[in-house]
Amino acid sequence: MSAQHPVLIVGAGPAGLVAALTLLRNGVQVRIIDKELAHRVGQRGSGMTPRSLELFRFLEVPEVEETGKPPFPMRVYKPGTLTPLKTFPLTPHMDPTPAFPYYNPTMIGQQTLEAILRSHLESLSCYVEVATELRSFEQDEERVLAILAHKNDGMQFTETVECSWIIGADGAKGVTRKLLNLSFVGETRDEVVFISGDIKLSSNSIGREYWHNFSSGTKSLTLRPSNEIGPDGFQFYMIGSGISNLISDHQAFFDYIQSITTATDIEFREVIWVSEFRPNVRMVDKFGIGRVFIAGDAAHVHSPTGGQGMNSSIQDALNLCWKLSLVIKSRASSSLLTTYTTERVPVIAEMLQLTTQILNKTVAPTTSTAQDTLQRNQRMHMLGVNYRLSPIVVDELTPHPEDVDSYGPILASGLVAGDRAPDAPFLKAYVEETSGVVARPGRLRLFDLFRAWYHTVLLFTTDVAWAASIARSITLDPSLVRKVVILPSSAPGGSEAYISDFDFILHDDEGHAFKGYHVGTEDCKVFVIRPDGFVGAVVVGREGLCRYFDGIF
Ligand SMILES: Cc1cc2nc3c(=O)[nH]c(=O)nc-3n(C[C@H](O)[C@H](O)[C@H](O)COP(=O)(O)OP(=O)(O)OC[C@H]3O[C@@H](n4cnc5c(N)ncnc54)[C@H](O)[C@@H]3O)c2cc1C
């Protein structure tokens, strides 16, 4: 039996890789395996939502933002022709605001995202073990015993691994959910066939500045240029019935593209990967049992229309792993882990409804316009996803809601516990250095402070002495909680005397923080920001703060 690892992560797709990185950033060692013999290629989930961009910032993965490209405008052609009918943006462009620095989705192929995440794991001495498949496991109150099968040069051998926890991020067909016997309720749309993949082709008629959408009768084809595949690379989706044969017959596949686009000058170069699937709309009612959890497609499957799957996988992983790391470090009770299910189930149920609505429009295009079907509305940016119903959030100013829209409107009028924590730029920071208290050069934004491995307490006030007394009452390990006081520009001087009570003293000279958090400049309010970037608590003082932290630690 091989040595014990605290966490075994099964599957190195987006969910598994983000889970691994979150745990490692929290100081928890992991082992991550994937049954594939080599890392997968393919653009797959290439639409990154603004919320995911924020979360990658909290995980310190700047390459996602740096590498991603804005989506090309969608160009819809008159059916059966190469005549453009309409050109429109995938989502109407919105300028960033102080509270929402990312308002637009970005495109980054899943293979590129996965490579970026693997490089971060490697910088933390964690390497994805390919050709290693979870076969089965048994768990008791103390541990999990997993049987892994390794493939090596045509040889196969098994290994028994003892670990404390398993995260099954093994995709829709994964074995973890099945071994847990979790129900996977929903439907399979056998009548709808999707074929998708990456292809290389060249054609003067199919330029590289649009996301092309061709149709003919009930069949459709989209071609999205992607230089990640190559200068002649496209990600494609085909939807229709009676197209299953195309996956194995490349000539029929090329003929299909030629006939639906009507382009006569296409030179087909290479099919990089291709897969066929029927949309499944299913989810579990529990995201784990005992010491074994599932995340990502292992827990919920849906149509790729709307581009929410990978993004939801990232949020699952982050939600689970900040909690799991506290439990592993004996800082929190394992009962905290039940909130992974409580918080994610309503969000995923809503996501399934949204993506199914888009699927229905996609397969019945006559009932809606192409723009109506293809254009993503702002709910899909996931900036309104919230945990207002969560039993661990504390709000002293707003009564606990009976019911909420878990995908929420982006521009909610107020900010309550469970909501996404807003950003705020242009904060002047005072820090303590050996030479004394100094104003840091440049300006900070709140998103520079939020990280996936600690809570951040934001104390809004004009009265720094009040904030300092509250900060002193937080006796938790400083590595787990950062304390930040935010003062309005009108605040009297002298706050530097309290510098040692805080990690940062911030002056909100331009008022973005007070405005974004809906705090009057004369008011005192305390917000606790969780490691996953959600507001855990909105309270007015020490008592509320204790109530929140007692529910976590
Ligand atoms: C064509 C297409 C387009 C899409 N577009 C979007 C989009 O724009 N935006 C979006 O958010 N989502 C999109 N999605 C969905 C997205 O690709 C998935 O939701 C995402 O890949 C789920 O990530 P995951 O890590 O949960 O699972 P997966 O990516 O499926 O990864 C699971 C991994 O587990 C491994 N594995 C399985 N079983 C075992 C085992 N027993 N032992 C070890 N390893 C195992 C597999 O080899 C695999 O690497 C799209 C999907 C497709 C197919």
Coordinates of C-alpha atoms and ligand atoms in Angstrom, one line a residue:
M1 CA 0.0 0.0 0.0
S2 CA 1.4 3.4 -0.9
A3 CA 1.9 6.2 1.5
Q4 CA -1.0 8.2 2.8
H5 CA -1.9 11.4 1.0
P6 CA -4.4 13.8 2.6
V7 CA -6.4 14.2 -0.7
L8 CA -6.6 12.1 -3.8
I9 CA -8.0 14.1 -6.7
V10 CA -9.4 11.9 -9.5
G11 CA -9.4 13.6 -12.9
A12 CA -7.2 16.4 -14.2
G13 CA -9.8 18.5 -16.1
P14 CA -10.7 22.0 -14.9
A15 CA -12.4 20.8 -11.7
G16 CA -9.6 18.6 -10.6
L17 CA -6.8 21.1 -11.4
V18 CA -8.6 24.0 -9.7
A19 CA -9.3 21.7 -6.7
A20 CA -5.6 20.8 -6.6
L21 CA -4.4 24.3 -6.9
T22 CA -6.8 25.6 -4.2
L23 CA -5.7 23.0 -1.8
L24 CA -2.0 23.5 -2.5
R25 CA -2.4 27.3 -2.1
N26 CA -4.0 26.5 1.2
G27 CA -0.9 24.4 2.2
V28 CA -2.6 21.0 1.7
Q29 CA -0.6 18.3 -0.2
V30 CA -2.6 16.5 -2.9
R31 CA -2.1 13.7 -5.4
I32 CA -3.9 14.2 -8.7
I33 CA -4.4 11.4 -11.2
D34 CA -5.9 11.1 -14.7
K35 CA -6.7 7.9 -16.6
E36 CA -5.7 9.4 -20.0
L37 CA -2.3 8.3 -21.3
A38 CA -1.4 11.9 -22.1
H39 CA -2.8 15.3 -21.4
R40 CA -6.0 16.0 -23.5
V41 CA -6.1 18.3 -26.4
G42 CA -9.2 20.2 -27.5
Q43 CA -10.7 23.6 -27.1
R44 CA -13.9 22.2 -25.4
G45 CA -15.0 24.6 -22.7
S46 CA -13.4 27.7 -24.2
G47 CA -15.7 30.4 -22.9
M48 CA -14.4 31.9 -19.7
T49 CA -17.0 33.9 -17.7
P50 CA -16.1 37.1 -16.0
R51 CA -16.7 35.4 -12.6
S52 CA -14.1 32.8 -13.4
L53 CA -11.6 35.5 -14.3
E54 CA -12.1 36.9 -10.9
L55 CA -11.7 33.5 -9.2
F56 CA -8.4 33.0 -11.1
R57 CA -7.2 36.3 -9.7
F58 CA -7.9 35.1 -6.2
L59 CA -5.9 31.9 -7.1
E60 CA -3.1 34.0 -8.5
V61 CA -3.3 32.6 -12.0
P62 CA -2.8 35.8 -14.1
E63 CA -2.1 33.8 -17.3
V64 CA -5.8 33.1 -17.8
E65 CA -6.5 36.8 -18.2
E66 CA -3.3 37.4 -20.1
T67 CA -3.9 34.6 -22.6
G68 CA -7.7 34.9 -23.1
K69 CA -9.0 36.7 -26.2
P70 CA -12.3 38.5 -26.6
P71 CA -14.8 36.4 -28.5
F72 CA -15.2 37.2 -32.2
P73 CA -18.4 38.7 -33.4
M74 CA -21.0 36.1 -34.4
R75 CA -21.8 36.0 -38.0
V76 CA -25.0 34.2 -39.0
Y77 CA -25.5 33.3 -42.7
K78 CA -28.7 33.0 -44.7
P79 CA -29.5 29.3 -44.6
G80 CA -27.8 27.3 -47.2
T81 CA -25.7 30.2 -48.4
L82 CA -22.5 32.2 -47.8
T83 CA -24.5 35.4 -47.5
P84 CA -24.2 37.1 -44.2
L85 CA -27.5 37.7 -42.5
K86 CA -26.5 39.3 -39.3
T87 CA -23.4 40.1 -37.3
F88 CA -23.6 40.7 -33.5
P89 CA -21.4 40.3 -30.4
L90 CA -21.6 37.0 -28.4
T91 CA -22.5 39.2 -25.5
P92 CA -23.1 43.0 -25.7
H93 CA -19.8 44.6 -24.6
M94 CA -19.9 46.4 -21.3
D95 CA -17.2 48.6 -20.0
P96 CA -15.7 47.5 -16.7
T97 CA -16.8 49.4 -13.6
P98 CA -15.0 49.9 -10.3
A99 CA -17.0 47.1 -8.7
F100 CA -17.0 44.8 -11.8
P101 CA -13.5 44.9 -13.4
Y102 CA -14.4 42.0 -15.7
Y103 CA -17.6 42.4 -17.5
N104 CA -17.0 40.5 -20.6
P105 CA -16.2 36.8 -21.2
T106 CA -12.9 35.8 -22.7
M107 CA -12.0 32.8 -24.9
I108 CA -9.3 30.4 -23.9
G109 CA -9.2 26.8 -25.0
Q110 CA -9.6 24.2 -22.3
Q111 CA -6.3 22.6 -23.3
T112 CA -4.5 25.9 -22.8
L113 CA -6.3 26.5 -19.5
E114 CA -5.3 23.0 -18.3
A115 CA -1.7 23.5 -19.3
I116 CA -1.6 26.8 -17.4
L117 CA -3.0 25.2 -14.3
R118 CA -0.6 22.2 -14.5
S119 CA 2.3 24.6 -14.7
H120 CA 1.1 26.3 -11.4
L121 CA 0.8 22.8 -9.8
E122 CA 4.3 22.0 -11.0
S123 CA 5.7 25.2 -9.5
L124 CA 4.3 23.8 -6.2
S125 CA 5.9 20.4 -6.9
C126 CA 2.6 18.7 -7.8
Y127 CA 2.5 16.7 -11.0
V128 CA -0.5 15.2 -12.7
E129 CA -0.1 11.4 -12.8
V130 CA -1.4 10.3 -16.2
A131 CA -2.3 6.7 -17.2
T132 CA -3.6 6.3 -13.6
E133 CA -7.2 5.3 -13.2
L134 CA -9.4 5.1 -10.1
R135 CA -11.1 1.7 -10.1
S136 CA -12.8 1.5 -6.8
F137 CA -12.6 2.7 -3.2
E138 CA -13.9 1.9 0.3
Q139 CA -14.2 4.4 3.1
D140 CA -14.8 4.3 6.8
E141 CA -14.8 7.1 9.4
E142 CA -11.0 7.4 9.4
R143 CA -9.8 7.0 5.8
V144 CA -10.4 6.0 2.3
L145 CA -8.7 3.1 0.5
A146 CA -8.6 3.5 -3.2
I147 CA -7.6 1.0 -5.9
L148 CA -5.7 2.6 -8.8
A149 CA -4.8 1.0 -12.1
H150 CA -1.6 2.2 -13.8
K151 CA -0.8 1.7 -17.4
N152 CA 2.9 1.7 -18.4
D153 CA 4.4 0.5 -21.7
G154 CA 1.4 -1.8 -22.3
M155 CA 1.8 -3.2 -18.8
Q156 CA -0.9 -2.7 -16.2
F157 CA -0.6 -2.9 -12.4
T158 CA -2.7 -1.9 -9.5
E159 CA -1.9 0.2 -6.4
T160 CA -3.8 0.5 -3.2
V161 CA -3.7 4.1 -1.9
E162 CA -4.7 5.2 1.6
C163 CA -5.9 8.8 1.8
S164 CA -8.1 10.9 4.0
W165 CA -10.3 12.4 1.3
I166 CA -11.2 11.8 -2.4
I167 CA -12.4 14.4 -4.8
G168 CA -13.9 12.8 -7.8
A169 CA -13.5 15.3 -10.6
D170 CA -13.7 12.5 -13.1
G171 CA -16.3 14.0 -15.5
A172 CA -19.8 13.0 -16.5
K173 CA -19.0 9.3 -16.9
G174 CA -16.8 9.2 -13.9
V175 CA -16.7 6.2 -11.5
T176 CA -16.7 8.2 -8.3
R177 CA -20.4 9.3 -8.5
K178 CA -21.4 5.7 -9.5
L179 CA -19.4 4.1 -6.6
L180 CA -21.1 6.5 -4.2
N181 CA -24.4 5.5 -5.6
L182 CA -25.6 9.1 -5.9
S183 CA -28.7 9.7 -7.8
F184 CA -28.2 11.5 -11.1
V185 CA -31.7 12.8 -11.9
G186 CA -32.6 14.4 -15.2
E187 CA -33.0 13.5 -18.8
T188 CA -31.0 12.5 -21.9
R189 CA -32.0 14.2 -25.2
D190 CA -31.4 11.2 -27.5
E191 CA -33.0 13.1 -30.4
V192 CA -30.3 15.8 -30.4
V193 CA -26.8 15.0 -31.7
F194 CA -23.9 17.3 -31.1
I195 CA -20.6 16.8 -32.8
S196 CA -17.8 19.0 -31.7
G197 CA -14.1 19.2 -32.0
D198 CA -11.1 21.1 -33.5
I199 CA -10.2 21.1 -37.1
K200 CA -7.7 22.8 -39.4
L201 CA -8.9 24.1 -42.7
S202 CA -8.4 27.1 -45.0
S203 CA -10.9 29.0 -47.1
N204 CA -11.1 32.5 -48.3
S205 CA -14.8 32.4 -47.8
I206 CA -14.5 31.6 -44.1
G207 CA -12.5 34.3 -42.6
R208 CA -10.8 34.4 -39.2
E209 CA -12.5 37.5 -37.9
Y210 CA -15.9 36.0 -37.2
W211 CA -17.5 33.2 -35.2
H212 CA -19.4 31.7 -38.2
N213 CA -22.9 30.2 -37.9
F214 CA -24.2 28.2 -40.8
S215 CA -27.5 26.4 -41.0
S216 CA -29.5 24.4 -43.4
G217 CA -32.9 23.0 -42.3
T218 CA -32.5 21.6 -38.8
K219 CA -28.7 21.2 -39.2
S220 CA -26.3 23.8 -38.0
L221 CA -22.5 24.3 -37.9
T222 CA -20.5 26.9 -36.0
L223 CA -16.8 27.5 -36.8
R224 CA -14.8 29.6 -34.3
P225 CA -11.3 30.5 -35.4
S226 CA -8.7 29.7 -32.8
N227 CA -5.0 30.4 -33.2
E228 CA -4.4 28.1 -30.2
I229 CA -5.2 25.2 -32.6
G230 CA -3.1 26.8 -35.4
P231 CA -3.2 29.7 -37.9
D232 CA -5.8 27.6 -39.8
G233 CA -7.5 26.2 -36.7
F234 CA -11.3 26.3 -35.9
Q235 CA -13.3 24.9 -33.0
F236 CA -16.6 23.5 -34.5
Y237 CA -20.0 22.5 -33.3
M238 CA -22.5 20.6 -35.4
I239 CA -26.1 20.0 -34.3
G240 CA -28.6 18.0 -36.0
S241 CA -30.1 14.5 -36.4
G242 CA -28.7 11.8 -38.6
I243 CA -25.1 13.1 -38.4
S244 CA -23.7 10.4 -36.2
N245 CA -21.8 8.8 -39.1
L246 CA -19.7 11.9 -39.5
I247 CA -17.6 11.2 -36.5
S248 CA -15.9 8.1 -38.0
D249 CA -16.0 9.1 -41.7
H250 CA -13.8 12.0 -42.4
Q251 CA -14.8 12.3 -46.0
A252 CA -18.5 12.5 -45.1
F253 CA -17.5 15.0 -42.4
F254 CA -15.8 17.3 -44.9
D255 CA -18.6 16.9 -47.4
Y256 CA -21.0 18.0 -44.7
I257 CA -19.1 21.1 -43.9
Q258 CA -18.8 21.9 -47.6
S259 CA -22.5 21.4 -48.2
I260 CA -23.7 23.4 -45.2
T261 CA -21.3 26.3 -45.8
T262 CA -21.6 26.1 -49.6
A263 CA -17.9 27.3 -49.7
T264 CA -16.2 25.7 -52.7
D265 CA -12.7 26.7 -51.8
I266 CA -12.2 24.8 -48.5
E267 CA -9.0 23.0 -48.1
F268 CA -9.3 20.5 -45.3
R269 CA -6.1 19.9 -43.5
E270 CA -6.5 18.0 -40.2
V271 CA -9.1 16.9 -37.7
I272 CA -7.4 17.4 -34.3
W273 CA -10.1 15.8 -32.2
V274 CA -13.8 15.1 -32.6
S275 CA -16.5 13.8 -30.3
E276 CA -20.2 13.1 -30.5
F277 CA -22.6 13.4 -27.6
R278 CA -26.3 13.7 -26.8
P279 CA -27.1 16.4 -24.3
N280 CA -27.7 15.1 -20.8
V281 CA -29.4 17.3 -18.3
R282 CA -28.7 15.8 -14.9
M283 CA -27.4 16.6 -11.5
V284 CA -26.9 14.9 -8.2
D285 CA -28.8 16.0 -5.1
K286 CA -25.7 15.5 -2.9
F287 CA -22.1 16.5 -3.8
G288 CA -20.5 13.8 -1.7
I289 CA -20.8 11.2 1.0
G290 CA -18.5 10.9 4.0
R291 CA -14.9 11.4 2.9
V292 CA -15.6 11.4 -0.8
F293 CA -16.8 14.4 -2.8
I294 CA -17.5 15.0 -6.5
A295 CA -17.1 18.2 -8.4
G296 CA -17.6 19.5 -11.9
D297 CA -19.2 17.4 -14.6
A298 CA -19.1 14.4 -12.3
A299 CA -21.9 16.2 -10.3
H300 CA -23.8 17.9 -13.1
V301 CA -24.1 17.5 -16.8
H302 CA -25.9 19.7 -19.3
S303 CA -25.8 21.0 -22.8
P304 CA -22.7 23.0 -23.7
T305 CA -25.0 25.7 -24.9
G306 CA -24.5 28.7 -22.7
G307 CA -20.9 27.7 -21.8
Q308 CA -21.5 27.2 -18.1
G309 CA -20.0 23.7 -17.5
M310 CA -16.3 24.4 -17.1
N311 CA -17.0 27.6 -15.3
S312 CA -19.3 25.8 -12.8
S313 CA -16.7 23.2 -12.3
I314 CA -14.2 25.9 -11.2
Q315 CA -16.7 27.3 -8.7
D316 CA -17.5 23.8 -7.3
A317 CA -13.8 23.1 -6.8
L318 CA -13.1 26.4 -5.0
N319 CA -16.2 26.2 -2.8
L320 CA -15.3 22.7 -1.7
C321 CA -11.5 23.2 -1.3
W322 CA -11.3 26.2 0.9
K323 CA -13.6 24.4 3.4
L324 CA -11.8 21.1 3.0
S325 CA -8.4 22.7 3.7
L326 CA -9.7 24.1 7.0
V327 CA -11.0 20.7 8.0
I328 CA -7.7 19.0 7.1
K329 CA -5.8 21.6 9.1
S330 CA -8.1 20.9 12.0
R331 CA -9.3 24.5 11.9
A332 CA -12.9 23.6 11.1
S333 CA -15.3 20.8 11.9
S334 CA -16.1 18.4 9.1
S335 CA -19.7 19.5 9.3
L336 CA -18.6 22.6 7.4
L337 CA -18.3 20.3 4.3
T338 CA -22.0 19.7 4.2
T339 CA -22.4 23.3 3.1
Y340 CA -20.6 22.4 -0.1
T341 CA -23.8 20.6 -1.2
T342 CA -26.2 23.2 0.4
E343 CA -24.5 26.0 -1.4
R344 CA -23.9 24.4 -4.8
V345 CA -27.2 22.5 -5.4
P346 CA -29.4 25.6 -5.9
V347 CA -26.8 27.3 -8.1
I348 CA -26.4 24.2 -10.3
A349 CA -30.2 23.6 -10.5
E350 CA -30.6 27.1 -11.8
M351 CA -27.7 26.6 -14.2
L352 CA -29.3 23.5 -15.6
Q353 CA -32.5 25.4 -16.3
L354 CA -30.7 28.3 -18.0
T355 CA -28.6 26.0 -20.3
T356 CA -31.6 23.9 -21.1
Q357 CA -33.6 26.9 -22.2
I358 CA -30.8 27.8 -24.6
L359 CA -30.6 24.2 -25.8
N360 CA -34.4 24.2 -26.5
K361 CA -34.0 27.4 -28.6
T362 CA -31.0 25.9 -30.3
V363 CA -32.7 22.8 -31.5
A364 CA -35.9 24.6 -32.4
P365 CA -34.5 27.6 -34.1
T366 CA -37.7 28.5 -35.9
T367 CA -39.2 29.7 -32.6
S368 CA -36.5 32.3 -32.0
T369 CA -34.0 34.3 -34.0
A370 CA -30.4 33.2 -34.3
Q371 CA -29.3 36.1 -32.3
D372 CA -31.7 35.3 -29.5
T373 CA -30.3 31.7 -29.5
L374 CA -26.6 32.4 -29.7
Q375 CA -26.2 35.6 -27.8
R376 CA -25.4 35.1 -24.1
N377 CA -27.3 37.2 -21.6
Q378 CA -25.5 38.6 -18.7
R379 CA -26.7 36.1 -16.2
M380 CA -24.4 33.7 -18.0
H381 CA -21.4 35.9 -16.7
M382 CA -22.1 34.3 -13.3
L383 CA -21.5 37.6 -11.5
G384 CA -24.9 37.2 -9.8
V385 CA -24.3 33.7 -8.6
N386 CA -24.8 33.8 -4.8
Y387 CA -25.1 31.8 -1.6
R388 CA -27.7 34.0 0.1
L389 CA -29.5 30.9 1.3
S390 CA -26.4 29.3 2.9
P391 CA -26.7 28.4 6.5
I392 CA -23.2 29.7 7.2
V393 CA -23.6 33.3 6.0
V394 CA -24.5 35.9 8.5
D395 CA -26.3 39.1 7.8
E396 CA -27.3 41.4 10.7
L397 CA -28.9 44.0 8.4
T398 CA -31.0 41.9 6.1
P399 CA -33.3 39.1 7.2
H400 CA -32.3 35.6 5.9
P401 CA -34.3 35.1 2.7
E402 CA -36.8 32.3 2.2
D403 CA -36.1 32.0 -1.5
V404 CA -33.6 33.6 -3.9
D405 CA -32.6 33.5 -7.5
S406 CA -29.2 31.7 -7.1
Y407 CA -28.0 33.0 -10.4
G408 CA -29.1 36.5 -9.3
P409 CA -29.2 39.7 -11.3
I410 CA -25.7 41.2 -11.8
L411 CA -26.6 44.7 -10.7
A412 CA -28.4 43.9 -7.5
S413 CA -29.4 47.0 -5.7
G414 CA -28.0 46.0 -2.3
L415 CA -25.2 43.8 -1.1
V416 CA -26.1 41.0 1.3
A417 CA -24.3 38.1 2.8
G418 CA -23.8 35.3 0.3
D419 CA -23.3 37.7 -2.7
R420 CA -20.2 38.1 -4.8
A421 CA -17.8 40.5 -3.1
P422 CA -17.4 43.6 -5.2
D423 CA -14.0 45.1 -6.2
A424 CA -13.0 48.7 -5.6
P425 CA -9.9 50.4 -7.1
F426 CA -7.7 53.4 -6.2
L427 CA -7.3 52.7 -2.5
K428 CA -4.3 54.4 -0.8
A429 CA -2.7 51.9 1.5
Y430 CA -0.7 52.5 4.6
V431 CA 1.6 49.7 5.7
E432 CA 4.1 49.3 8.5
E433 CA 7.7 49.0 7.4
T434 CA 10.9 49.1 9.4
S435 CA 11.2 52.8 8.7
G436 CA 7.7 53.4 10.1
V437 CA 4.2 53.7 8.7
V438 CA 4.3 54.6 5.0
A439 CA 1.9 55.1 2.2
R440 CA 2.5 52.4 -0.3
P441 CA 3.4 53.7 -3.8
G442 CA 0.6 53.3 -6.3
R443 CA -2.9 52.3 -5.4
L444 CA -4.5 49.0 -4.4
R445 CA -7.8 47.5 -5.4
L446 CA -9.7 45.1 -3.2
F447 CA -9.2 42.3 -5.6
D448 CA -5.4 42.6 -4.9
L449 CA -6.2 41.6 -1.3
F450 CA -8.7 38.8 -1.7
R451 CA -7.1 35.4 -1.9
A452 CA -8.4 31.8 -1.9
W453 CA -6.4 30.9 1.2
Y454 CA -7.7 33.3 3.8
H455 CA -10.8 35.3 4.9
T456 CA -10.6 39.1 4.6
V457 CA -12.4 41.2 7.1
L458 CA -13.2 44.7 5.7
L459 CA -14.0 47.2 8.4
F460 CA -15.6 50.3 6.9
T461 CA -15.6 53.3 9.3
T462 CA -14.5 56.8 10.1
D463 CA -13.5 55.7 13.6
V464 CA -10.3 53.7 13.3
A465 CA -10.2 53.2 17.1
W466 CA -13.5 51.3 16.9
A467 CA -12.2 49.2 14.0
A468 CA -9.0 48.5 15.9
S469 CA -10.9 47.2 18.9
I470 CA -12.9 44.8 16.7
A471 CA -9.8 43.7 14.8
R472 CA -8.1 42.9 18.2
S473 CA -11.0 40.7 19.1
I474 CA -10.3 38.5 16.1
T475 CA -7.8 36.1 17.6
L476 CA -7.7 33.6 14.7
D477 CA -4.4 32.6 13.2
P478 CA -3.3 35.6 11.0
S479 CA -2.6 33.2 8.1
L480 CA -6.4 32.5 8.0
V481 CA -7.8 36.0 8.4
R482 CA -6.6 39.3 7.1
K483 CA -7.9 42.5 8.7
V484 CA -8.4 45.6 6.6
V485 CA -9.8 49.0 7.7
I486 CA -11.3 51.2 5.0
L487 CA -11.6 54.9 5.8
P488 CA -13.4 57.5 3.7
S489 CA -11.4 60.5 2.4
S490 CA -13.1 62.6 5.1
A491 CA -11.6 60.5 7.9
P492 CA -9.6 62.4 10.5
G493 CA -5.8 61.8 10.5
G494 CA -4.0 59.6 13.1
S495 CA -5.1 56.2 11.8
E496 CA -1.4 55.3 11.4
A497 CA -1.1 54.8 15.2
Y498 CA -3.3 51.7 14.8
I499 CA -1.3 50.2 12.0
S500 CA -0.3 47.1 13.9
D501 CA -4.0 46.1 14.4
F502 CA -4.5 45.7 10.7
D503 CA -2.9 44.1 7.7
F504 CA -3.8 47.2 5.8
I505 CA -5.2 50.7 6.5
L506 CA -6.9 51.8 3.3
H507 CA -8.1 55.3 2.4
D508 CA -11.0 55.2 -0.1
D509 CA -10.2 58.6 -1.6
E510 CA -12.4 58.1 -4.6
G511 CA -15.2 56.5 -2.6
H512 CA -15.5 53.3 -4.8
A513 CA -15.3 50.9 -1.9
F514 CA -17.9 52.7 0.2
K515 CA -20.2 52.9 -2.8
G516 CA -19.6 49.4 -4.0
Y517 CA -20.3 48.0 -0.5
H518 CA -23.3 50.3 0.0
V519 CA -21.9 51.9 3.1
G520 CA -22.6 55.6 3.9
T521 CA -19.5 57.6 4.6
E522 CA -20.6 58.2 8.2
D523 CA -21.5 54.5 8.8
C524 CA -19.6 51.6 10.4
K525 CA -20.1 48.2 8.8
V526 CA -18.1 45.0 8.7
F527 CA -17.9 42.6 5.8
V528 CA -16.2 39.2 5.9
I529 CA -15.0 38.1 2.5
R530 CA -14.6 34.3 2.1
P531 CA -11.7 32.7 0.3
D532 CA -13.9 32.1 -2.7
G533 CA -14.7 35.7 -3.1
F534 CA -18.3 35.7 -1.6
V535 CA -19.5 37.9 1.3
G536 CA -19.7 35.6 4.3
A537 CA -21.0 38.2 6.7
V538 CA -22.4 41.7 6.8
V539 CA -22.4 42.7 10.5
V540 CA -22.2 45.8 12.6
G541 CA -19.7 44.7 15.3
R542 CA -18.0 42.1 17.3
E543 CA -21.0 39.9 18.1
G544 CA -21.9 39.3 14.5
L545 CA -18.3 38.7 13.6
C546 CA -18.1 36.0 16.3
R547 CA -21.3 34.5 15.1
Y548 CA -19.9 34.1 11.5
F549 CA -16.5 32.8 12.6
D550 CA -18.0 30.4 15.1
G551 CA -19.9 28.9 12.2
I552 CA -16.7 28.3 10.2
F553 CA -13.8 27.7 12.6
Ligands
LIG1 C1 -17.8 21.0 -27.3 C2 -17.8 21.5 -25.9 C3 -17.9 22.9 -25.6 C4 -18.0 23.4 -24.3 N1 -18.0 24.7 -24.1 C5 -18.0 25.2 -22.8 C6 -17.9 26.6 -22.6 O1 -17.8 27.4 -23.5 N2 -17.9 27.0 -21.3 C7 -18.0 26.1 -20.2 O2 -18.0 26.5 -19.1 N3 -18.0 24.8 -20.5 C8 -18.1 24.3 -21.7 N4 -18.1 23.0 -22.0 C9 -18.2 22.0 -20.8 C10 -16.8 21.7 -20.2 O3 -15.9 21.2 -21.2 C11 -17.0 20.8 -19.1 O4 -18.0 21.2 -18.2 C12 -15.7 20.6 -18.3 O5 -14.7 19.9 -19.1 C13 -15.9 19.9 -17.0 O6 -14.7 19.8 -16.3 P1 -14.4 18.6 -15.3 O7 -13.0 18.8 -14.8 O8 -15.5 18.5 -14.4 O9 -14.5 17.3 -16.2 P2 -13.7 16.8 -17.4 O10 -13.1 18.0 -18.2 O11 -14.5 15.8 -18.1 O12 -12.4 16.1 -16.8 C14 -12.5 14.8 -16.2 C15 -11.2 14.1 -16.2 O13 -11.3 13.0 -15.4 C16 -10.5 11.9 -16.0 N5 -11.1 10.6 -15.5 C17 -12.3 10.1 -15.7 N6 -12.4 8.9 -15.0 C18 -11.3 8.8 -14.4 C19 -10.8 7.7 -13.5 N7 -11.6 6.7 -13.1 N8 -9.6 7.8 -13.0 C20 -8.8 8.9 -13.3 N9 -9.2 9.9 -14.1 C21 -10.4 9.8 -14.7 C22 -10.8 12.1 -17.5 O14 -9.8 11.5 -18.3 C23 -10.7 13.7 -17.6 O15 -9.5 14.2 -17.8 C24 -18.0 22.5 -23.3 C25 -18.0 21.1 -23.5 C26 -17.9 20.6 -24.8 C27 -17.8 19.1 -25.0

